[in-house]
XYZ file of C-alpha atoms in Angstrom:
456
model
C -3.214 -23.107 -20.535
C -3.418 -19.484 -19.395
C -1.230 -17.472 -21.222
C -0.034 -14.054 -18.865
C 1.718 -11.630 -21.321
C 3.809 -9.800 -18.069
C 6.463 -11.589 -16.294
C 7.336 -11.652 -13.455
C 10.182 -8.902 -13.854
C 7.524 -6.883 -15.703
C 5.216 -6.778 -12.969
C 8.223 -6.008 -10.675
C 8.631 -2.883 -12.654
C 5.334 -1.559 -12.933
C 4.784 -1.830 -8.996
C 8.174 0.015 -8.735
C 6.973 2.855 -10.949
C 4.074 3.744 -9.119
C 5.333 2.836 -5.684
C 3.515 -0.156 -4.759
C 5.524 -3.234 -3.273
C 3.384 -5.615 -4.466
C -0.161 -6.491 -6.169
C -1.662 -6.574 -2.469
C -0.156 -2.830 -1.390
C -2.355 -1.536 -4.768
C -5.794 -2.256 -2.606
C -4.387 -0.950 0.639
C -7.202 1.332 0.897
C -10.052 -1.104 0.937
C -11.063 -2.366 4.539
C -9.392 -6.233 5.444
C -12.624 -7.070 6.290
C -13.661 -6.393 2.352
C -10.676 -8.234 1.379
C -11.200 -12.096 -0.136
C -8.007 -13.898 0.836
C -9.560 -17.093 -0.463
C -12.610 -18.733 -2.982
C -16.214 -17.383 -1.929
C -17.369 -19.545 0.429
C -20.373 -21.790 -1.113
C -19.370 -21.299 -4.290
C -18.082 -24.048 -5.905
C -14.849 -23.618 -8.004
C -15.560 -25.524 -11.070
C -19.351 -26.738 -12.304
C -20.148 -27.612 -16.317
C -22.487 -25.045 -18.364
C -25.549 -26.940 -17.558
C -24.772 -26.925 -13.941
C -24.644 -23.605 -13.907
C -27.394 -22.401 -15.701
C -29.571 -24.898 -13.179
C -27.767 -23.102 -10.204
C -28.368 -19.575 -11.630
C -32.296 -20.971 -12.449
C -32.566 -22.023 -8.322
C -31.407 -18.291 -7.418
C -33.759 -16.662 -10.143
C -36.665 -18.807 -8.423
C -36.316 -16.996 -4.742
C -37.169 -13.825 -6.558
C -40.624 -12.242 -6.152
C -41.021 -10.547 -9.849
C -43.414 -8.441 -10.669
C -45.500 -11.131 -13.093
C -46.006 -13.930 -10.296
C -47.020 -12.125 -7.267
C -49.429 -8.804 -6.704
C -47.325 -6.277 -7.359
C -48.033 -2.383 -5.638
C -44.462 -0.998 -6.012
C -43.114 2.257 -7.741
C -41.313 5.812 -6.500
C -40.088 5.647 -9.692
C -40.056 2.571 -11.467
C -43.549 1.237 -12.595
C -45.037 -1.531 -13.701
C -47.250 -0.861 -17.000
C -48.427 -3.433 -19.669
C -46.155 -2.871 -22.766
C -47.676 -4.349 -25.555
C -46.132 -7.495 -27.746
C -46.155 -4.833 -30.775
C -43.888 -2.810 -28.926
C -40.749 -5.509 -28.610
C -41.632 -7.306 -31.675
C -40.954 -3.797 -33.907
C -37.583 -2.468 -31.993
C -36.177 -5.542 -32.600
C -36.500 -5.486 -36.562
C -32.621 -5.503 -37.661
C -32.278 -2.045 -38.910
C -33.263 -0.514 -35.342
C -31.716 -2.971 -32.935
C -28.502 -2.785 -34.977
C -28.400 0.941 -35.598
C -27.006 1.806 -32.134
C -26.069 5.466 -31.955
C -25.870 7.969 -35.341
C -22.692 8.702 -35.149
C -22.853 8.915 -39.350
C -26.284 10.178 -38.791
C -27.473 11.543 -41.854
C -27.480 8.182 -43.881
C -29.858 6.182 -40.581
C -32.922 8.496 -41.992
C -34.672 5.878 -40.272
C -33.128 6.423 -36.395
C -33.167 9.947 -36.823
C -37.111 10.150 -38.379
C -38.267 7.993 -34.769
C -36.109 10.165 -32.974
C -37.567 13.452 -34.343
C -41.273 11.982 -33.618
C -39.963 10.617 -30.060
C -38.833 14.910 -29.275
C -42.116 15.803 -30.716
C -43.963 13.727 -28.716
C -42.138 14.619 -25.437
C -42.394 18.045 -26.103
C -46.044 17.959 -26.401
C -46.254 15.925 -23.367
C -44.517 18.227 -21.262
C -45.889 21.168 -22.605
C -42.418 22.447 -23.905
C -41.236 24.185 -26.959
C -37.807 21.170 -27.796
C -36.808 18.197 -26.673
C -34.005 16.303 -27.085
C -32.999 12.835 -28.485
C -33.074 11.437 -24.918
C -30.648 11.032 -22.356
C -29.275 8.240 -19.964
C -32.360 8.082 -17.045
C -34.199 10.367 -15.099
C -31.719 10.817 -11.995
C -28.370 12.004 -14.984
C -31.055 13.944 -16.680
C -31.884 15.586 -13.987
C -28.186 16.475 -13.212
C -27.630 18.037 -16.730
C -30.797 20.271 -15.918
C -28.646 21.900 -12.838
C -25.794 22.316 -14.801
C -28.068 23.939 -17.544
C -29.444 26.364 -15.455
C -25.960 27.059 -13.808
C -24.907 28.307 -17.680
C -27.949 30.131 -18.313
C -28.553 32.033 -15.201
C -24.440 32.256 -14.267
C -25.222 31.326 -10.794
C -24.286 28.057 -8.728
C -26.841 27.289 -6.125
C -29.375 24.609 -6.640
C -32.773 24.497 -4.295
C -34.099 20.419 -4.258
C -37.227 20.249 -3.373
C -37.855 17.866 -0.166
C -40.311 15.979 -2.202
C -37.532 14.836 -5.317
C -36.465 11.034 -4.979
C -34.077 10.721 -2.921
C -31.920 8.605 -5.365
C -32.022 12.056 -7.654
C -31.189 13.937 -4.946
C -28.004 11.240 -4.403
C -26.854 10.892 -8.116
C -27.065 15.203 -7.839
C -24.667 15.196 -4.602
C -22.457 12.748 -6.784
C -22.307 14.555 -9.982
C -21.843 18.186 -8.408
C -19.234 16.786 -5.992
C -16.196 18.092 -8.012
C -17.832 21.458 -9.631
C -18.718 24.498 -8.018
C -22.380 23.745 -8.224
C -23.902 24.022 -4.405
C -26.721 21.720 -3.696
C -29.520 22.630 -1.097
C -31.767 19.544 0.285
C -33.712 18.793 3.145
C -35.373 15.890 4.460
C -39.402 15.565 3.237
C -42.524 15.675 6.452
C -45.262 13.653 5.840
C -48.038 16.777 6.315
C -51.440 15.421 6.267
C -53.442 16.224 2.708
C -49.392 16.790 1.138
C -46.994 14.944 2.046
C -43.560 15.879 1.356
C -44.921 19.325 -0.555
C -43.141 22.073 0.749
C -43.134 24.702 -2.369
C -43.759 27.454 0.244
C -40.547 26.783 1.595
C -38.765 26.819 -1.429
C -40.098 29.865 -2.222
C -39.337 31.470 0.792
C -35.543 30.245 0.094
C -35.237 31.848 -3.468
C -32.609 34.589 -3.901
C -30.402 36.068 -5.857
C -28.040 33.262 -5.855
C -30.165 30.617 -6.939
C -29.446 29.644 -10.344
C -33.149 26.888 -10.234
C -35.224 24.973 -8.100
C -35.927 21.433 -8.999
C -39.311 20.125 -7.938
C -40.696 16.309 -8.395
C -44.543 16.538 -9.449
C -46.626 14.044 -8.471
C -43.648 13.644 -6.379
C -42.251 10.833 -4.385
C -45.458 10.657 -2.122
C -47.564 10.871 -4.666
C -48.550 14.380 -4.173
C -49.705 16.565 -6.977
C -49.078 20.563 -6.953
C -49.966 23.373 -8.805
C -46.221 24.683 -9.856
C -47.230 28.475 -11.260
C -46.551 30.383 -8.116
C -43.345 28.562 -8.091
C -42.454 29.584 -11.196
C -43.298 33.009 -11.045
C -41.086 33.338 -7.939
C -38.635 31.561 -9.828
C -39.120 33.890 -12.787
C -39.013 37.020 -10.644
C -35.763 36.331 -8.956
C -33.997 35.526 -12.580
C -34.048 31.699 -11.122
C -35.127 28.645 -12.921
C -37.631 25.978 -12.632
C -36.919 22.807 -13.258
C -39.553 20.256 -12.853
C -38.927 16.464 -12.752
C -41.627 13.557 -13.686
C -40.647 10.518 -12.728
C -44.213 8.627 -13.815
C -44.905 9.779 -17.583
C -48.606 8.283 -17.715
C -49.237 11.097 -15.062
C -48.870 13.264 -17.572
C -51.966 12.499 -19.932
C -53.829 13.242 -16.611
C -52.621 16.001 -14.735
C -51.756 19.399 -16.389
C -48.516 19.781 -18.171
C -45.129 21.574 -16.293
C -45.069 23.566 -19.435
C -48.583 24.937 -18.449
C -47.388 25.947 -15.146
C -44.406 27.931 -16.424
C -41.039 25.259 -16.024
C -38.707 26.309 -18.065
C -36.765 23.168 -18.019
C -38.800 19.156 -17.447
C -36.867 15.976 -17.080
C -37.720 13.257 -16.103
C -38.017 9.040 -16.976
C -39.388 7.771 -19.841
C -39.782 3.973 -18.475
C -43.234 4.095 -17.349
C -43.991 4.369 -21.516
C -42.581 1.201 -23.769
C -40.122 0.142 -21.370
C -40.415 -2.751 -18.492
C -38.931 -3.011 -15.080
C -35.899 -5.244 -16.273
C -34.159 -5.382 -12.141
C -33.185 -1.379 -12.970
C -32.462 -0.626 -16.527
C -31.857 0.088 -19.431
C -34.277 3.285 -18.607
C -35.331 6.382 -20.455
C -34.035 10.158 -19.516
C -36.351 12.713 -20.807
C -35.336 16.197 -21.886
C -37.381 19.097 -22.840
C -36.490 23.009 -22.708
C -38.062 26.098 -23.944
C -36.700 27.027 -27.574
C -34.667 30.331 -25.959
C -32.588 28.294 -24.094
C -32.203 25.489 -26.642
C -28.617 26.212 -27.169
C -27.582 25.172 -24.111
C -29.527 22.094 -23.706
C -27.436 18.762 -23.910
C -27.295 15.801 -25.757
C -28.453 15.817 -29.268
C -31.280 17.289 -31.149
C -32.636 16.258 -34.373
C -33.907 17.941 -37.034
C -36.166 17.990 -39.982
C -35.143 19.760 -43.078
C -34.944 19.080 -47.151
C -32.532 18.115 -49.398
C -31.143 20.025 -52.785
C -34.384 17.761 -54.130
C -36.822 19.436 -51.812
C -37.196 15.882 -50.504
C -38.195 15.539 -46.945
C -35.251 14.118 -44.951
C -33.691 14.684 -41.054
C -30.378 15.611 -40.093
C -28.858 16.500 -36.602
C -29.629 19.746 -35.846
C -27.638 19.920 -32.933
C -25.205 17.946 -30.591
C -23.073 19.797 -28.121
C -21.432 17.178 -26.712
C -17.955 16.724 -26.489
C -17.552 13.794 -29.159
C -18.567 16.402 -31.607
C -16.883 19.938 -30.521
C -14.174 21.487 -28.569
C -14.691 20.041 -25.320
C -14.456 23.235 -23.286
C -17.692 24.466 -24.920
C -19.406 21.105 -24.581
C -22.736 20.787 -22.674
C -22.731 17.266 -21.707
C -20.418 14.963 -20.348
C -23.353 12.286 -19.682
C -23.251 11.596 -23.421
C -25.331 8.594 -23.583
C -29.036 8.610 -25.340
C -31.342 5.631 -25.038
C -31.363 5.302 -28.430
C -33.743 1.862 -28.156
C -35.552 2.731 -25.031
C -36.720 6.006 -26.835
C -38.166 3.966 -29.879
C -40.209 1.591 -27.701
C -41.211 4.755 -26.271
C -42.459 6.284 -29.264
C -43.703 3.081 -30.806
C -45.859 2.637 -27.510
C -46.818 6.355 -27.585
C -47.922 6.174 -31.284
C -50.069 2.892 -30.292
C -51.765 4.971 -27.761
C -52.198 8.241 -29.491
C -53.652 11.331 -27.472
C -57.014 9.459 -26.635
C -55.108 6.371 -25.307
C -52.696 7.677 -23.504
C -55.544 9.813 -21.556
C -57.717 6.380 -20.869
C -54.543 4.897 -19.621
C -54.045 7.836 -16.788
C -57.668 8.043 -16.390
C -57.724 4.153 -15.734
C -54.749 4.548 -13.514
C -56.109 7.151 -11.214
C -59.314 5.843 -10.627
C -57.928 2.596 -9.936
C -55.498 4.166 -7.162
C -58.426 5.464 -6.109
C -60.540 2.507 -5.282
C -57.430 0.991 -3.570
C -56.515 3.740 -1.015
C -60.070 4.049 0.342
C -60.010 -0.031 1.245
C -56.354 0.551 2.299
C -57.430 3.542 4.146
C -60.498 1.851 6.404
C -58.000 -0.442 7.594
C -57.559 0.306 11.203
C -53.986 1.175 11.780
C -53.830 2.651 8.141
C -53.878 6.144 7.360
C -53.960 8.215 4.031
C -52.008 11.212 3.910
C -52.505 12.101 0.369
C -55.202 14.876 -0.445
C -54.290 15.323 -4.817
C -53.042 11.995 -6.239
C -52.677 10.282 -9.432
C -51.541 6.317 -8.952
C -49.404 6.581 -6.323
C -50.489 7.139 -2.696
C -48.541 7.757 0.843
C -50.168 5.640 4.172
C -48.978 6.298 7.369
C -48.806 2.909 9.149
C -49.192 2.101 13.542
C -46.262 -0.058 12.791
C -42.795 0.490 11.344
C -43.455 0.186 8.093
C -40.165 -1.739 6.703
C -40.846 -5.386 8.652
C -44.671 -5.062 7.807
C -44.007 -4.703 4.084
C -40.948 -7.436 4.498
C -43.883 -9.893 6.251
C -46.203 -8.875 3.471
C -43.514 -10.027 1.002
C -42.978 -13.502 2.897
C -46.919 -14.214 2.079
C -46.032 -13.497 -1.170
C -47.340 -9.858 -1.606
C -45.310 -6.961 -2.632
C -47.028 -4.234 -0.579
C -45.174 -0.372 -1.568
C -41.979 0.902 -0.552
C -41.178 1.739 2.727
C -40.282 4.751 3.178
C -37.407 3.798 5.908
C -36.099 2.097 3.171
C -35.534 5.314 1.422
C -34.654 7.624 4.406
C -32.754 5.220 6.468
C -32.326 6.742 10.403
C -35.537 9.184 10.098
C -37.455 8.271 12.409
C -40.446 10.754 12.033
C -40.577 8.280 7.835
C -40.315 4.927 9.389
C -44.167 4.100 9.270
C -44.246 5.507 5.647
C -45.075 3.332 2.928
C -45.332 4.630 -1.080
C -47.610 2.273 -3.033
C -48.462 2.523 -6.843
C -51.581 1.183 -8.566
C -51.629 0.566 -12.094
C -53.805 -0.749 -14.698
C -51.885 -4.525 -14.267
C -53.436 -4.901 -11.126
C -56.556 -6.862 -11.189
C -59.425 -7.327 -8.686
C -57.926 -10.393 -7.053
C -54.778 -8.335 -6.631
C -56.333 -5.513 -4.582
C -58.218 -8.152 -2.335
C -54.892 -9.821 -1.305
C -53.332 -6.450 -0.785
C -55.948 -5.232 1.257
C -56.008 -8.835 3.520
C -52.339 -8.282 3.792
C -52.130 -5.178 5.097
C -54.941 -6.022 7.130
C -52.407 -9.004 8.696
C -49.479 -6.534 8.831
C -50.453 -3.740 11.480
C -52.310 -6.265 13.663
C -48.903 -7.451 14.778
């Protein structure tokens, strides 16, 4: 028997306080078309447990996961072997229960993994501090504008064409309701650098731009040399913010610290974590030390106790759990708190030498498939610089080749229409990632399928 706390007069009076005349006048805003006036149709009202669970097992099967079929898709989320070390250690009881250290001085533990995981992305990006993680790339990326808005004291924000457009979105979102301006523009698919256009941006700096955020390799895959960038950047009192979505790029390609960013965020989920249909995922955070006290989240520290005994503390979280909230940095308060120790658990399995095989690996593997891809009639490069991910230009729309590539059980790259729905001069785009999962067999049905797709 249900049991329904409210009667009926109850509910009378809490429609009448807010001026609603019934239950129904409370979603008058949604469309009648998005309204259900009755049960789902198909779906059946009542079914046992093991009904269900064979139901829910019949819609699982219609997928096309990453593990069954050859699998070329990334901008953004990739497909890396994690290894069985990796899940079998973050799920030992005093890390999978530890959540967040909200006592954090007595988890020495959490906050010892958490002080390697900032060393380690600090060294990776070539940056003086990093944080103790944040929600994903895109909110990450967020925080960095509003960072630079309190550092520099100005409100405009350049995106470069060449950041994923779901950043660019979540950025729109976020800076909806503050006084933050946002500046975008829709990427061109220039032959030898697609989507690159750092001249532009520098071109566009001026006195009122508080950073420009750049994607390297971004979205197409293209790789750039960010120093003259930065200097502009630097010259006009601006920041630069550079954003990695694809972490293994960086034990190839030279670090954003190296080419002068003072601020690199990016996701962490290429490193420890799996696909997992969008999440949980991994926002990285790194900063040079002068501007350290505006960063967000938390930062841990290491220190001694009145024994001279080695322990960790946090150093620093400005978030508004923990001080006034008017002189909080963060409102996206969330760190990945087991997402970073898979990182760093998969980072410390690597080491240095590893982690530079792995990108190595990667790379040369991209390679070999974009020159097969590439003598395809009907298939065209566009990438000059890559690492593993590659743009082709297509002699067919690019969404219903990849879609017929899928129905013969191939998972082809991302179409680029899919991304930039209603631009034309994109719709024969396609993105495609190569990893070190993908084996020979893989590349061979790839290459037949595309071969099938633009002869139609």
């Amino acid at each position: 028997m249900r049991y329904l706390p409210l009667t009926a007069d109850d509910r009378a009076a809490m429609l009448g306080r807010i001026g609603a005349s019934s239950v129904d006048d409370l979603f008058r805003d949604v469309p009648a078309a998005a309204r259900l006036s009755g049960p789902v149709e198909g779906l059946p009202l009542h079914m046992s447990e093991m009904e269900v669970e064979r139901a829910l097992s019949a819609m699982a099967r219609r997928n096309l996961t990453a593990t069954h079929v050859p699998f070329f898709l990334g901008c953004g989320a990739y497909k890396h072997h994690v290894p069985a070390s990796v899940d079998h250690l973050i799920q030992r009881g005093e890390f999978l229960t530890s959540y967040t250290p909200y006592q954090p001085e007595i988890a020495q533990g959490t906050l010892q993994y958490l002080f390697e995981f900032q060393t380690q992305v600090a060294r990776l990006t070539g940056m003086e501090v990093a944080n103790a993680s944040m929600y994903d790339g895109s909110t990450a990326c967020v925080e960095a504008i509003f960072m630079a808005r309190r550092v520099t004291r100005r409100a405009k924000a350049l995106l470069s064409a060449g950041l994923h457009p779901h950043y660019v979105s979540v950025a729109k979102t976020l800076t909806h309701f503050t006084d933050d301006e946002v500046v975008a523009s829709v990427p061109v698919l220039t032959e030898g650098a697609p989507g690159d256009d750092i001249a532009a941006l520098i071109a566009a700096i001026d006195d009122e731009t508080s950073c420009v955020v750049v994607q390297n390799p971004n979205l197409f895959g293209h790789v750039a040399d960010l120093s003259e960038l930065a200097a502009r950047c630097h010259e006009k009192g601006a920041l630069l913010v550079a954003v990695v979505t694809e972490a293994v790029a960086l034990g190839a390609i030279r670090s954003p610290g190296a080419m002068g960013a003072d601020i690199v965020v990016g996701e962490g989920q290429s490193i420890g974590g799996g696909l997992s249909f969008g999440g949980p995922y991994l926002g990285l955070f790194a900063c040079n030390n002068r501007h350290v006290r505006q960063m967000p989240g938390r930062l841990c520290g290491e220190t001694v106790d009145a024994a001279g005994r080695r322990g960790f503390v946090l150093t620093l979280s400005t978030r508004e759990q923990h001080i006034r909230r008017e002189k909080a940095t963060s409102n996206i308060c969330t760190n990945s708190g087991l997402i970073s120790l898979a990182f760093t658990i998969h980072m410390s399995l690597l080491g240095e030498k590893g982690l530079r095989d792995l990108a190595a690996l990667n790379h040369a593997r991209a390679v070999q498939v974009a020159e097969r891809l590439a003598a395809i009639p009907g298939v065209e490069l566009l990438n000059g610089p890559f690492f593993n991910e590659f743009t082709l230009r297509l002699a067919v729309e690019a969404r219903p080749a990849i879609r017929r590539m899928a129905d013969a059980g191939v998972l082809g790259g991302v179409a680029l229409g899919r991304l930039y729905p209603g631009e034309a001069s994109l719709a024969n785009g396609v993105v495609v990632a190569v990893t070190e999962t993908q084996t020979d067999e893989d590349v061979d049905e790839l290459v037949a399928a595309y071969e099938e797709a633009v002869s139609c």
